[in-house]
mmCIF file of N, CA and C in Angstrom:
data_model
loop_
_atom_site.group_PDB
_atom_site.id
_atom_site.type_symbol
_atom_site.label_atom_id
_atom_site.label_comp_id
_atom_site.label_asym_id
_atom_site.label_seq_id
_atom_site.Cartn_x
_atom_site.Cartn_y
_atom_site.Cartn_z
ATOM 1 N N MET W 1088 -45.741 -18.720 21.541
ATOM 2 C CA MET W 1088 -45.900 -18.638 20.113
ATOM 3 C C MET W 1088 -45.217 -17.028 19.969
ATOM 4 N N LEU W 1089 -45.709 -16.092 20.558
ATOM 5 C CA LEU W 1089 -45.084 -14.715 20.470
ATOM 6 C C LEU W 1089 -43.426 -14.790 20.649
ATOM 7 N N GLU W 1090 -43.152 -15.354 21.652
ATOM 8 C CA GLU W 1090 -41.856 -15.493 22.117
ATOM 9 C C GLU W 1090 -40.982 -15.894 21.059
ATOM 10 N N LYS W 1091 -41.370 -17.059 20.385
ATOM 11 C CA LYS W 1091 -40.543 -17.683 19.241
ATOM 12 C C LYS W 1091 -40.514 -16.721 18.127
ATOM 13 N N LYS W 1092 -41.733 -15.876 17.768
ATOM 14 C CA LYS W 1092 -41.571 -14.944 16.740
ATOM 15 C C LYS W 1092 -40.791 -13.958 17.015
ATOM 16 N N GLN W 1093 -40.815 -13.355 18.168
ATOM 17 C CA GLN W 1093 -39.817 -12.191 18.759
ATOM 18 C C GLN W 1093 -38.340 -12.670 18.562
ATOM 19 N N LYS W 1094 -38.210 -13.741 19.127
ATOM 20 C CA LYS W 1094 -36.658 -14.328 18.949
ATOM 21 C C LYS W 1094 -36.180 -14.434 17.621
ATOM 22 N N LYS W 1095 -37.108 -14.734 16.650
ATOM 23 C CA LYS W 1095 -36.790 -15.168 15.337
ATOM 24 C C LYS W 1095 -36.454 -13.662 14.629
ATOM 25 N N LYS W 1096 -37.585 -12.892 14.971
ATOM 26 C CA LYS W 1096 -37.078 -11.431 14.504
ATOM 27 C C LYS W 1096 -35.774 -10.763 15.007
ATOM 28 N N GLU W 1097 -35.524 -10.988 16.295
ATOM 29 C CA GLU W 1097 -34.304 -10.550 16.846
ATOM 30 C C GLU W 1097 -33.071 -11.055 16.059
ATOM 31 N N LYS W 1098 -33.049 -12.398 15.903
ATOM 32 C CA LYS W 1098 -32.155 -13.181 15.207
ATOM 33 C C LYS W 1098 -31.820 -12.584 13.718
ATOM 34 N N GLU W 1099 -33.090 -12.241 13.049
ATOM 35 C CA GLU W 1099 -33.113 -11.649 11.757
ATOM 36 C C GLU W 1099 -32.371 -10.404 11.720
ATOM 37 N N GLU W 1100 -32.820 -9.389 12.559
ATOM 38 C CA GLU W 1100 -32.255 -8.177 12.836
ATOM 39 C C GLU W 1100 -30.790 -8.229 13.060
ATOM 40 N N GLU W 1101 -30.424 -9.102 13.986
ATOM 41 C CA GLU W 1101 -29.043 -9.417 14.131
ATOM 42 C C GLU W 1101 -28.179 -9.592 12.814
ATOM 43 N N LYS W 1102 -28.795 -10.625 12.223
ATOM 44 C CA LYS W 1102 -27.991 -11.062 11.025
ATOM 45 C C LYS W 1102 -27.937 -9.875 9.910
ATOM 46 N N LYS W 1103 -29.050 -8.992 9.819
ATOM 47 C CA LYS W 1103 -28.941 -7.784 9.082
ATOM 48 C C LYS W 1103 -27.791 -6.930 9.479
ATOM 49 N N LYS W 1104 -27.708 -6.542 10.911
ATOM 50 C CA LYS W 1104 -26.774 -5.777 11.394
ATOM 51 C C LYS W 1104 -25.494 -6.421 11.054
ATOM 52 N N GLU W 1105 -25.195 -7.666 11.214
ATOM 53 C CA GLU W 1105 -23.776 -8.050 10.908
ATOM 54 C C GLU W 1105 -23.515 -8.072 9.428
ATOM 55 N N LYS W 1106 -24.526 -8.186 8.591
ATOM 56 C CA LYS W 1106 -24.045 -8.077 7.017
ATOM 57 C C LYS W 1106 -24.005 -6.439 6.856
ATOM 58 N N GLU W 1107 -24.701 -5.696 7.510
ATOM 59 C CA GLU W 1107 -24.261 -4.233 7.121
ATOM 60 C C GLU W 1107 -22.921 -3.758 7.814
ATOM 61 N N GLU W 1108 -22.532 -4.407 8.840
ATOM 62 C CA GLU W 1108 -21.134 -4.264 9.466
ATOM 63 C C GLU W 1108 -20.186 -4.682 8.387
ATOM 64 N N GLU W 1109 -20.391 -5.911 7.905
ATOM 65 C CA GLU W 1109 -19.586 -6.545 7.023
ATOM 66 C C GLU W 1109 -19.269 -5.821 5.726
ATOM 67 N N LYS W 1110 -20.513 -5.079 5.276
ATOM 68 C CA LYS W 1110 -20.531 -4.226 4.169
ATOM 69 C C LYS W 1110 -19.740 -2.924 4.356
ATOM 70 N N LYS W 1111 -19.873 -2.543 5.437
ATOM 71 C CA LYS W 1111 -18.948 -1.280 5.967
ATOM 72 C C LYS W 1111 -17.661 -1.470 5.992
ATOM 73 N N LYS W 1112 -17.178 -2.647 6.685
ATOM 74 C CA LYS W 1112 -15.800 -2.906 6.700
ATOM 75 C C LYS W 1112 -15.046 -3.088 5.355
ATOM 76 N N LYS W 1113 -16.043 -3.903 4.431
ATOM 77 C CA LYS W 1113 -15.444 -4.008 3.141
ATOM 78 C C LYS W 1113 -15.263 -2.678 2.341
ATOM 79 N N LYS W 1114 -16.207 -1.926 2.490
ATOM 80 C CA LYS W 1114 -16.142 -0.455 1.706
ATOM 81 C C LYS W 1114 -15.035 0.148 2.467
ATOM 82 N N GLU W 1115 -14.748 0.301 3.843
ATOM 83 C CA GLU W 1115 -13.622 0.817 4.246
ATOM 84 C C GLU W 1115 -12.220 0.123 3.763
ATOM 85 N N GLU W 1116 -12.225 -1.070 3.590
ATOM 86 C CA GLU W 1116 -11.084 -1.638 3.240
ATOM 87 C C GLU W 1116 -10.765 -1.487 1.897
ATOM 88 N N GLU W 1117 -11.874 -1.452 1.005
ATOM 89 C CA GLU W 1117 -11.495 -0.994 -0.453
ATOM 90 C C GLU W 1117 -10.999 0.520 -0.541
ATOM 91 N N LYS W 1118 -11.780 1.251 0.255
ATOM 92 C CA LYS W 1118 -11.355 2.796 0.183
ATOM 93 C C LYS W 1118 -9.890 2.932 0.496
ATOM 94 N N LYS W 1119 -9.593 2.221 1.651
ATOM 95 C CA LYS W 1119 -8.130 2.188 2.093
ATOM 96 C C LYS W 1119 -7.299 1.786 0.979
ATOM 97 N N LYS W 1120 -7.578 0.751 0.407
ATOM 98 C CA LYS W 1120 -6.789 0.174 -0.659
ATOM 99 C C LYS W 1120 -6.658 0.997 -1.807
ATOM 100 N N GLU W 1121 -7.695 1.609 -2.149
ATOM 101 C CA GLU W 1121 -7.497 2.650 -3.139
ATOM 102 C C GLU W 1121 -6.759 3.644 -2.896
ATOM 103 N N GLU W 1122 -6.851 4.359 -1.647
ATOM 104 C CA GLU W 1122 -5.869 5.393 -1.065
ATOM 105 C C GLU W 1122 -4.406 4.911 -1.127
ATOM 106 N N GLU W 1123 -4.243 3.670 -0.813
ATOM 107 C CA GLU W 1123 -2.882 3.260 -0.941
ATOM 108 C C GLU W 1123 -2.243 3.187 -2.261
ATOM 109 N N GLU W 1124 -3.237 2.854 -3.230
ATOM 110 C CA GLU W 1124 -2.844 2.437 -4.598
ATOM 111 C C GLU W 1124 -2.497 3.756 -5.196
ATOM 112 N N GLU W 1125 -3.223 4.983 -4.777
ATOM 113 C CA GLU W 1125 -3.147 6.396 -5.249
ATOM 114 C C GLU W 1125 -1.739 6.943 -4.847
ATOM 115 N N GLU W 1126 -1.637 6.554 -3.460
ATOM 116 C CA GLU W 1126 -0.401 6.946 -2.894
ATOM 117 C C GLU W 1126 0.950 6.327 -3.673
ATOM 118 N N GLU W 1127 0.744 5.189 -3.926
ATOM 119 C CA GLU W 1127 1.943 4.550 -4.794
ATOM 120 C C GLU W 1127 2.234 5.052 -6.237
ATOM 121 N N GLU W 1128 0.953 5.458 -6.699
ATOM 122 C CA GLU W 1128 1.093 6.097 -8.010
ATOM 123 C C GLU W 1128 1.767 7.443 -8.038
ATOM 124 N N GLU W 1129 1.299 8.194 -6.823
ATOM 125 C CA GLU W 1129 1.962 9.547 -6.735
ATOM 126 C C GLU W 1129 3.566 9.300 -6.394
ATOM 127 N N LYS W 1130 3.841 8.574 -5.777
ATOM 128 C CA LYS W 1130 5.325 8.242 -5.429
ATOM 129 C C LYS W 1130 6.028 7.804 -6.793
ATOM 130 N N LYS W 1131 5.428 6.975 -7.555
ATOM 131 C CA LYS W 1131 6.163 6.641 -8.835
ATOM 132 C C LYS W 1131 6.098 7.887 -9.782
ATOM 133 N N GLU W 1132 4.969 8.610 -9.854
ATOM 134 C CA GLU W 1132 5.248 9.792 -10.570
ATOM 135 C C GLU W 1132 6.158 10.831 -10.083
ATOM 136 N N LYS W 1133 6.234 11.047 -9.009
ATOM 137 C CA LYS W 1133 7.225 11.771 -8.383
ATOM 138 C C LYS W 1133 8.718 11.379 -8.648
ATOM 139 N N LYS W 1134 8.916 10.025 -8.435
ATOM 140 C CA LYS W 1134 10.091 9.509 -8.993
ATOM 141 C C LYS W 1134 10.515 9.894 -10.458
ATOM 142 N N GLN W 1135 9.452 9.434 -11.205
ATOM 143 C CA GLN W 1135 9.623 9.605 -12.609
ATOM 144 C C GLN W 1135 9.977 11.031 -12.977
ATOM 145 N N GLY W 1136 9.293 12.114 -12.225
ATOM 146 C CA GLY W 1136 9.541 13.367 -12.414
ATOM 147 C C GLY W 1136 10.839 13.902 -11.940
ATOM 148 N N GLU W 1137 11.332 13.138 -11.133
ATOM 149 C CA GLU W 1137 12.754 13.483 -10.599
ATOM 150 C C GLU W 1137 13.958 12.965 -11.534
ATOM 151 N N LEU W 1138 13.669 11.726 -12.005
ATOM 152 C CA LEU W 1138 14.832 11.234 -12.792
ATOM 153 C C LEU W 1138 15.350 12.282 -14.048
ATOM 154 N N PRO W 1139 14.209 12.877 -14.841
ATOM 155 C CA PRO W 1139 14.695 13.822 -15.993
ATOM 156 C C PRO W 1139 15.536 14.954 -15.494
ATOM 157 N N THR W 1140 15.305 15.551 -14.287
ATOM 158 C CA THR W 1140 16.050 16.502 -13.957
ATOM 159 C C THR W 1140 17.537 16.273 -13.480
ATOM 160 N N SER W 1141 17.584 14.959 -12.804
ATOM 161 C CA SER W 1141 18.865 14.493 -12.474
ATOM 162 C C SER W 1141 19.713 14.160 -13.756
ATOM 163 N N LEU W 1142 18.996 13.582 -14.846
ATOM 164 C CA LEU W 1142 19.658 13.550 -15.998
ATOM 165 C C LEU W 1142 20.173 14.842 -16.590
ATOM 166 N N LEU W 1143 19.189 15.716 -16.535
ATOM 167 C CA LEU W 1143 19.572 17.065 -17.104
ATOM 168 C C LEU W 1143 20.785 17.599 -16.400
ATOM 169 N N ALA W 1144 20.740 17.538 -15.154
ATOM 170 C CA ALA W 1144 22.094 17.805 -14.319
ATOM 171 C C ALA W 1144 23.180 17.220 -14.849
ATOM 172 N N LEU W 1145 23.159 15.895 -14.953
ATOM 173 C CA LEU W 1145 24.468 15.083 -15.319
ATOM 174 C C LEU W 1145 24.688 15.533 -16.832
ATOM 175 N N SER W 1146 23.932 15.968 -17.551
ATOM 176 C CA SER W 1146 24.193 16.236 -19.148
ATOM 177 C C SER W 1146 25.010 17.596 -19.153
ATOM 178 N N PHE W 1147 24.874 18.404 -18.140
ATOM 179 C CA PHE W 1147 25.512 19.625 -18.039
ATOM 180 C C PHE W 1147 26.951 19.363 -17.762
ATOM 181 N N LEU W 1148 27.334 18.327 -16.849
ATOM 182 C CA LEU W 1148 28.689 18.214 -16.486
ATOM 183 C C LEU W 1148 29.454 17.555 -17.742
#
């Protein structure tokens, strides 16, 4: 009887650990995705910032 209870507890603990690991992985993936999106936005902003200066240079020619 005790062995069965202990095995059941161990299985439950294992499941909890797996769920926690999955949550951690999801959080890490979401964080990574957000960082990548921010980088893309920064690149776009830089490109947008560069365009007007090049247009200004052309207007002087």
